[in-house]
Amino acid sequence: MKKLLIVAGLIISSCSEASPPDPLPTPAVPDPIGEVEYFGQLKVTDGKLTDSNGEPVMLRGVSFGWHNWWPRFYNTSAVKFLKSDWKANLVRAAMGVDPDGAYLDNPEFALQKIKAVVEAAIAEDMYVIIDWHSHDLYPEEAKAFFSEMAQTYGANPHVIYELFNEPDYETWEEVKAYSEEIITEIRKNDPDNLILVGSPTWSQDIHKVAQNPILNQENIMYVLHFYAATHKDYLRERAEQAYKAGLPLFVSECAGMEATGDGPIDSASWGAWLSWMESRKISWAAWSIADKDETCSMLLPSASSEGDWTDSQIKPWGEVVKKALEKNLN
């Protein structure tokens, strides 16, 4: 009987006009996860890469290997996979210029490969570097090539022009004069897309560029290349001085091993470089999407030409780069 009375009391109290409990707080809506960032039209503002509103932005991506040696990866599906699975928002189409089978030898094939990557990147809202991948000067050929590229793709904010991959023994005065000629050609058809200018000694002598930069041009940045096991504190200190001087920097090629592209990955040096680039919002593209038997080629020969690469087909350097690209997710 006592139990029945207790139960009855509970029923009555539950039906009484008690104050309702406080409502649960509305859960915060999380930011979208998994979207690779695209910033629209890029420009250079106060020495930094920004969006059209002047907000600093950073691109992170990968460079394809020379088109004449690894053409099989220059296709729409591979570009799409690099965005969807690797989270790259930048690809670099490295058009070989002077080796056998490259642009000077077979321009039709070179244009076919480069255009496949460029058009896929535009369709995917990725940025794409059209890279004149040479170590020597070919001014007339370069002017004709970049004029065609600007006429064809200049209306697309996705496109970036790299005028001279790695000058080796040319002086900065020679590279500067060459670059000014090519810039003039590009600007006839494309007034605002980003242009990347190389520097002597395989795009490492940016201290010379900082002393005598190109004047009276907008949306110009200067290329820095490094291979972390070879290029350590001394080159980063040089880059830091140029950065502090206001020189707009863009790392269009980098990797974690020796400058030969081989040898072990120097994780400590790569980590130091990556931290430096991230802290200063300096954009980068890692070398390379290729299947050569060397450390810097990210894929094994068993990897498909069109993406869908399994973990077992990605070499250790590819895994390192893929991890770093996760920062592209907003």
Short mmCIF file of C-alpha atoms in Angstrom, two decimals:
data_model
loop_
_atom_site.label_atom_id
_atom_site.label_comp_id
_atom_site.label_asym_id
_atom_site.label_seq_id
_atom_site.Cartn_x
_atom_site.Cartn_y
_atom_site.Cartn_z
CA MET A 1 0.00 0.00 0.00
CA LYS A 2 2.83 2.35 0.86
CA LYS A 3 4.35 1.74 -2.58
CA LEU A 4 1.04 2.55 -4.26
CA LEU A 5 0.78 5.85 -2.44
CA ILE A 6 4.28 6.82 -3.49
CA VAL A 7 3.56 6.00 -7.14
CA ALA A 8 0.30 7.96 -7.03
CA GLY A 9 2.12 10.96 -5.58
CA LEU A 10 4.65 10.84 -8.36
CA ILE A 11 1.90 10.77 -10.99
CA ILE A 12 0.12 13.75 -9.45
CA SER A 13 3.33 15.75 -9.17
CA SER A 14 4.24 15.00 -12.75
CA CYS A 15 0.89 16.43 -13.89
CA SER A 16 1.12 19.59 -11.82
CA GLU A 17 1.93 22.98 -13.33
CA ALA A 18 5.63 23.00 -12.54
CA SER A 19 7.98 25.36 -14.37
CA PRO A 20 9.23 23.81 -17.60
CA PRO A 21 12.93 22.94 -17.71
CA ASP A 22 15.32 25.37 -19.33
CA PRO A 23 15.58 24.71 -23.05
CA LEU A 24 18.73 22.98 -24.27
CA PRO A 25 21.18 25.35 -25.89
CA THR A 26 21.13 25.34 -29.68
CA PRO A 27 24.24 23.51 -30.83
CA ALA A 28 26.72 25.63 -32.74
CA VAL A 29 26.76 24.94 -36.44
CA PRO A 30 30.25 23.71 -37.29
CA ASP A 31 32.17 25.25 -40.12
CA PRO A 32 32.01 23.23 -43.32
CA ILE A 33 34.63 20.49 -43.37
CA GLY A 34 36.17 18.98 -46.44
CA GLU A 35 35.97 21.87 -48.89
CA VAL A 36 39.21 22.71 -50.67
CA GLU A 37 39.54 26.47 -50.72
CA TYR A 38 39.32 28.51 -53.92
CA PHE A 39 39.90 32.26 -53.68
CA GLY A 40 38.84 33.62 -57.05
CA GLN A 41 41.01 36.28 -58.67
CA LEU A 42 44.44 36.47 -57.06
CA LYS A 43 46.57 39.57 -56.74
CA VAL A 44 49.72 40.74 -55.02
CA THR A 45 49.12 43.22 -52.21
CA ASP A 46 52.03 44.67 -50.20
CA GLY A 47 54.28 41.80 -51.20
CA LYS A 48 51.80 39.05 -50.35
CA LEU A 49 49.43 36.85 -52.31
CA THR A 50 45.84 37.88 -51.61
CA ASP A 51 42.32 37.42 -52.86
CA SER A 52 40.52 40.22 -54.67
CA ASN A 53 39.65 41.82 -51.31
CA GLY A 54 43.27 42.01 -50.23
CA GLU A 55 43.01 39.16 -47.70
CA PRO A 56 46.18 37.01 -47.59
CA VAL A 57 45.73 33.52 -49.05
CA MET A 58 47.92 30.47 -49.52
CA LEU A 59 48.02 27.84 -52.24
CA ARG A 60 49.32 24.32 -51.60
CA GLY A 61 49.70 21.77 -54.31
CA VAL A 62 51.84 19.51 -56.45
CA SER A 63 53.85 19.73 -59.62
CA PHE A 64 53.54 17.15 -62.34
CA GLY A 65 56.86 15.80 -63.60
CA TRP A 66 58.22 16.86 -67.00
CA HIS A 67 55.42 16.38 -69.53
CA ASN A 68 57.73 14.76 -72.07
CA TRP A 69 58.75 11.97 -69.68
CA TRP A 70 55.55 11.46 -67.65
CA PRO A 71 52.78 12.46 -70.04
CA ARG A 72 50.51 9.69 -68.79
CA PHE A 73 49.57 11.70 -65.69
CA TYR A 74 48.58 14.82 -67.69
CA ASN A 75 44.86 14.17 -67.83
CA THR A 76 41.54 15.29 -66.37
CA SER A 77 41.05 12.36 -64.02
CA ALA A 78 44.44 12.75 -62.35
CA VAL A 79 43.80 16.45 -61.72
CA LYS A 80 40.36 15.73 -60.26
CA PHE A 81 41.80 13.07 -57.95
CA LEU A 82 44.50 15.44 -56.70
CA LYS A 83 41.77 17.77 -55.56
CA SER A 84 39.21 15.28 -54.25
CA ASP A 85 41.58 12.86 -52.52
CA TRP A 86 44.84 14.75 -51.96
CA LYS A 87 43.11 18.09 -51.27
CA ALA A 88 45.40 20.12 -53.54
CA ASN A 89 44.15 23.51 -54.68
CA LEU A 90 47.12 24.03 -57.00
CA VAL A 91 48.72 21.96 -59.75
CA ARG A 92 51.77 22.82 -61.82
CA ALA A 93 52.02 21.67 -65.42
CA ALA A 94 55.78 21.36 -65.98
CA MET A 95 56.16 21.66 -69.73
CA GLY A 96 59.60 20.39 -70.70
CA VAL A 97 61.14 22.76 -73.24
CA ASP A 98 64.41 21.50 -74.67
CA PRO A 99 64.99 17.73 -74.06
CA ASP A 100 64.21 15.26 -76.83
CA GLY A 101 60.48 15.04 -77.32
CA ALA A 102 59.77 18.26 -75.40
CA TYR A 103 58.20 21.52 -76.59
CA LEU A 104 60.87 22.64 -79.03
CA ASP A 105 60.91 19.18 -80.59
CA ASN A 106 57.16 18.44 -80.53
CA PRO A 107 55.08 21.54 -79.70
CA GLU A 108 51.74 19.98 -80.67
CA PHE A 109 52.11 17.17 -78.13
CA ALA A 110 53.31 19.60 -75.46
CA LEU A 111 50.30 21.87 -75.95
CA GLN A 112 47.94 18.89 -75.85
CA LYS A 113 49.32 17.78 -72.47
CA ILE A 114 49.46 21.25 -70.92
CA LYS A 115 45.96 22.17 -72.06
CA ALA A 116 44.56 18.95 -70.60
CA VAL A 117 45.85 19.89 -67.14
CA VAL A 118 44.92 23.57 -67.42
CA GLU A 119 41.37 22.90 -68.53
CA ALA A 120 40.85 20.23 -65.87
CA ALA A 121 42.08 22.61 -63.17
CA ILE A 122 39.77 25.38 -64.35
CA ALA A 123 36.82 22.97 -64.31
CA GLU A 124 37.70 21.92 -60.76
CA ASP A 125 38.22 25.49 -59.44
CA MET A 126 41.89 24.84 -58.82
CA TYR A 127 44.82 27.08 -59.61
CA VAL A 128 47.24 25.93 -62.28
CA ILE A 129 50.79 27.03 -63.04
CA ILE A 130 51.74 26.93 -66.70
CA ASP A 131 55.45 26.28 -66.26
CA TRP A 132 58.09 26.89 -68.96
CA HIS A 133 60.27 24.11 -67.58
CA SER A 134 63.75 24.97 -68.82
CA HIS A 135 67.22 25.87 -67.55
CA ASP A 136 68.15 27.98 -70.59
CA LEU A 137 66.85 31.09 -72.33
CA TYR A 138 64.61 30.76 -75.40
CA PRO A 139 63.02 34.22 -75.54
CA GLU A 140 61.33 34.11 -78.93
CA GLU A 141 59.85 30.67 -78.39
CA ALA A 142 58.72 31.62 -74.89
CA LYS A 143 57.04 34.80 -76.13
CA ALA A 144 55.06 32.87 -78.73
CA PHE A 145 54.05 30.20 -76.22
CA PHE A 146 52.94 32.55 -73.45
CA SER A 147 51.15 34.79 -75.92
CA GLU A 148 49.07 31.80 -76.98
CA MET A 149 48.43 30.76 -73.38
CA ALA A 150 47.31 34.27 -72.43
CA GLN A 151 44.99 34.51 -75.42
CA THR A 152 43.49 31.12 -74.65
CA TYR A 153 43.22 31.22 -70.85
CA GLY A 154 43.74 34.83 -69.78
CA ALA A 155 40.10 35.31 -68.83
CA ASN A 156 40.33 32.52 -66.23
CA PRO A 157 41.54 33.63 -62.77
CA HIS A 158 42.80 30.09 -62.14
CA VAL A 159 45.82 30.51 -64.43
CA ILE A 160 49.34 31.39 -63.24
CA TYR A 161 52.31 31.78 -65.61
CA GLU A 162 55.82 30.64 -64.63
CA LEU A 163 58.20 32.21 -67.13
CA PHE A 164 61.46 30.34 -66.52
CA ASN A 165 61.56 27.33 -64.22
CA GLU A 166 65.17 27.36 -63.07
CA PRO A 167 67.73 29.69 -64.62
CA ASP A 168 71.08 28.08 -63.90
CA TYR A 169 74.07 30.21 -64.89
CA GLU A 170 72.27 33.25 -66.31
CA THR A 171 72.69 36.52 -64.42
CA TRP A 172 69.73 38.21 -62.80
CA GLU A 173 70.08 41.05 -65.31
CA GLU A 174 69.63 38.54 -68.15
CA VAL A 175 66.69 36.83 -66.49
CA LYS A 176 65.09 40.16 -65.66
CA ALA A 177 65.33 41.43 -69.25
CA TYR A 178 63.91 38.16 -70.58
CA SER A 179 61.07 38.21 -68.03
CA GLU A 180 60.11 41.79 -68.86
CA GLU A 181 59.75 40.81 -72.53
CA ILE A 182 57.50 37.84 -71.71
CA ILE A 183 55.43 39.86 -69.24
CA THR A 184 54.76 42.42 -71.96
CA GLU A 185 53.48 39.66 -74.26
CA ILE A 186 51.22 38.16 -71.59
CA ARG A 187 49.77 41.51 -70.55
CA LYS A 188 48.58 42.19 -74.10
CA ASN A 189 45.88 39.57 -73.49
CA ASP A 190 45.82 39.02 -69.75
CA PRO A 191 46.03 42.16 -67.62
CA ASP A 192 45.82 40.68 -64.16
CA ASN A 193 46.65 36.99 -63.65
CA LEU A 194 49.64 36.09 -61.51
CA ILE A 195 53.09 35.83 -63.15
CA LEU A 196 56.02 33.98 -61.53
CA VAL A 197 59.58 35.07 -62.33
CA GLY A 198 62.54 32.74 -61.81
CA SER A 199 65.89 33.68 -60.34
CA PRO A 200 69.48 32.57 -61.00
CA THR A 201 71.14 29.46 -59.56
CA TRP A 202 68.11 27.24 -59.97
CA SER A 203 65.73 29.87 -58.56
CA GLN A 204 67.60 30.42 -55.31
CA ASP A 205 69.28 33.84 -55.79
CA ILE A 206 66.30 35.84 -54.63
CA HIS A 207 68.61 38.16 -52.67
CA LYS A 208 69.84 39.48 -56.03
CA VAL A 209 66.25 39.96 -57.16
CA ALA A 210 65.42 41.89 -53.99
CA GLN A 211 68.16 44.39 -54.83
CA ASN A 212 66.83 45.03 -58.34
CA PRO A 213 63.22 43.86 -58.80
CA ILE A 214 61.04 44.37 -61.85
CA LEU A 215 59.31 47.75 -61.64
CA ASN A 216 55.99 49.11 -62.88
CA GLN A 217 54.28 45.72 -63.05
CA GLU A 218 51.43 44.37 -60.95
CA ASN A 219 50.77 40.82 -59.76
CA ILE A 220 54.34 39.63 -60.16
CA MET A 221 55.93 37.16 -57.72
CA TYR A 222 59.41 35.67 -57.59
CA VAL A 223 60.16 31.98 -57.57
CA LEU A 224 62.08 30.21 -54.82
CA HIS A 225 62.96 26.51 -55.14
CA PHE A 226 64.40 24.29 -52.43
CA TYR A 227 65.20 20.64 -51.73
CA ALA A 228 65.24 20.35 -47.97
CA ALA A 229 68.11 17.87 -47.51
CA THR A 230 70.43 20.14 -49.54
CA HIS A 231 69.06 23.64 -48.92
CA LYS A 232 68.84 24.34 -45.23
CA ASP A 233 69.10 27.32 -42.90
CA TYR A 234 71.25 29.47 -45.19
CA LEU A 235 68.68 29.52 -48.00
CA ARG A 236 65.77 29.98 -45.64
CA GLU A 237 67.56 32.94 -44.02
CA ARG A 238 68.11 34.41 -47.49
CA ALA A 239 64.43 33.91 -48.24
CA GLU A 240 63.44 35.48 -44.95
CA GLN A 241 65.48 38.58 -45.67
CA ALA A 242 63.87 38.92 -49.08
CA TYR A 243 60.43 38.41 -47.54
CA LYS A 244 61.09 41.09 -44.92
CA ALA A 245 62.24 43.43 -47.69
CA GLY A 246 58.79 43.05 -49.24
CA LEU A 247 59.71 40.76 -52.15
CA PRO A 248 56.66 38.65 -53.11
CA LEU A 249 57.75 34.99 -52.93
CA PHE A 250 56.19 31.84 -54.36
CA VAL A 251 57.73 28.37 -53.90
CA SER A 252 56.72 26.74 -57.17
CA GLU A 253 58.93 23.68 -56.63
CA CYS A 254 60.10 22.05 -53.42
CA ALA A 255 60.80 18.66 -51.91
CA GLY A 256 62.22 17.00 -48.82
CA MET A 257 65.26 15.17 -50.17
CA GLU A 258 68.51 16.17 -51.88
CA ALA A 259 68.60 18.49 -54.88
CA THR A 260 69.27 15.46 -57.07
CA GLY A 261 65.73 14.33 -56.26
CA ASP A 262 67.13 11.29 -54.50
CA GLY A 263 68.44 10.26 -51.11
CA PRO A 264 66.51 10.06 -47.84
CA ILE A 265 63.79 12.52 -46.89
CA ASP A 266 65.14 15.03 -44.37
CA SER A 267 62.06 15.29 -42.20
CA ALA A 268 63.53 17.89 -39.85
CA SER A 269 64.58 20.24 -42.63
CA TRP A 270 61.30 19.74 -44.53
CA GLY A 271 59.39 20.48 -41.33
CA ALA A 272 61.36 23.68 -40.81
CA TRP A 273 60.65 24.81 -44.37
CA LEU A 274 56.98 23.91 -44.11
CA SER A 275 56.60 25.82 -40.85
CA TRP A 276 58.29 28.84 -42.39
CA MET A 277 56.00 28.81 -45.44
CA GLU A 278 52.88 28.31 -43.35
CA SER A 279 53.76 31.10 -40.93
CA ARG A 280 54.26 33.56 -43.79
CA LYS A 281 51.52 32.25 -46.08
CA ILE A 282 53.98 31.49 -48.85
CA SER A 283 52.35 29.24 -51.45
CA TRP A 284 54.06 26.06 -52.61
CA ALA A 285 53.96 23.17 -55.06
CA ALA A 286 55.80 19.93 -54.24
CA TRP A 287 57.76 17.96 -56.83
CA SER A 288 56.52 15.62 -58.39
CA ILE A 289 53.68 13.52 -59.77
CA ALA A 290 55.81 10.94 -61.57
CA ASP A 291 56.83 7.29 -61.21
CA LYS A 292 60.59 7.48 -61.70
CA ASP A 293 62.78 5.33 -59.43
CA GLU A 294 63.83 8.24 -57.19
CA THR A 295 62.76 9.63 -53.86
CA CYS A 296 61.01 12.75 -55.17
CA SER A 297 58.67 10.91 -57.57
CA MET A 298 55.54 10.36 -55.50
CA LEU A 299 54.10 7.31 -57.27
CA LEU A 300 55.09 3.75 -58.10
CA PRO A 301 54.90 2.48 -61.70
CA SER A 302 51.85 0.42 -60.69
CA ALA A 303 49.86 3.65 -60.07
CA SER A 304 47.12 4.34 -62.58
CA SER A 305 47.61 7.19 -65.01
CA GLU A 306 44.24 8.65 -64.00
CA GLY A 307 44.30 8.83 -60.21
CA ASP A 308 42.55 6.49 -57.78
CA TRP A 309 45.96 5.73 -56.28
CA THR A 310 45.92 3.34 -53.34
CA ASP A 311 48.18 3.78 -50.33
CA SER A 312 50.36 0.94 -51.60
CA GLN A 313 50.99 2.87 -54.85
CA ILE A 314 52.03 6.13 -53.15
CA LYS A 315 55.68 6.39 -52.16
CA PRO A 316 56.78 7.87 -48.78
CA TRP A 317 57.34 11.36 -50.20
CA GLY A 318 53.84 11.32 -51.67
CA GLU A 319 52.41 10.47 -48.25
CA VAL A 320 54.32 13.37 -46.66
CA VAL A 321 52.99 15.80 -49.25
CA LYS A 322 49.46 14.45 -49.04
CA LYS A 323 49.47 15.05 -45.29
CA ALA A 324 50.69 18.64 -45.73
CA LEU A 325 47.91 19.34 -48.25
CA GLU A 326 45.24 18.73 -45.62
CA LYS A 327 45.72 22.37 -44.54
CA ASN A 328 43.80 23.36 -47.71
CA LEU A 329 40.57 22.25 -46.03
CA ASN A 330 38.53 25.12 -44.63
#
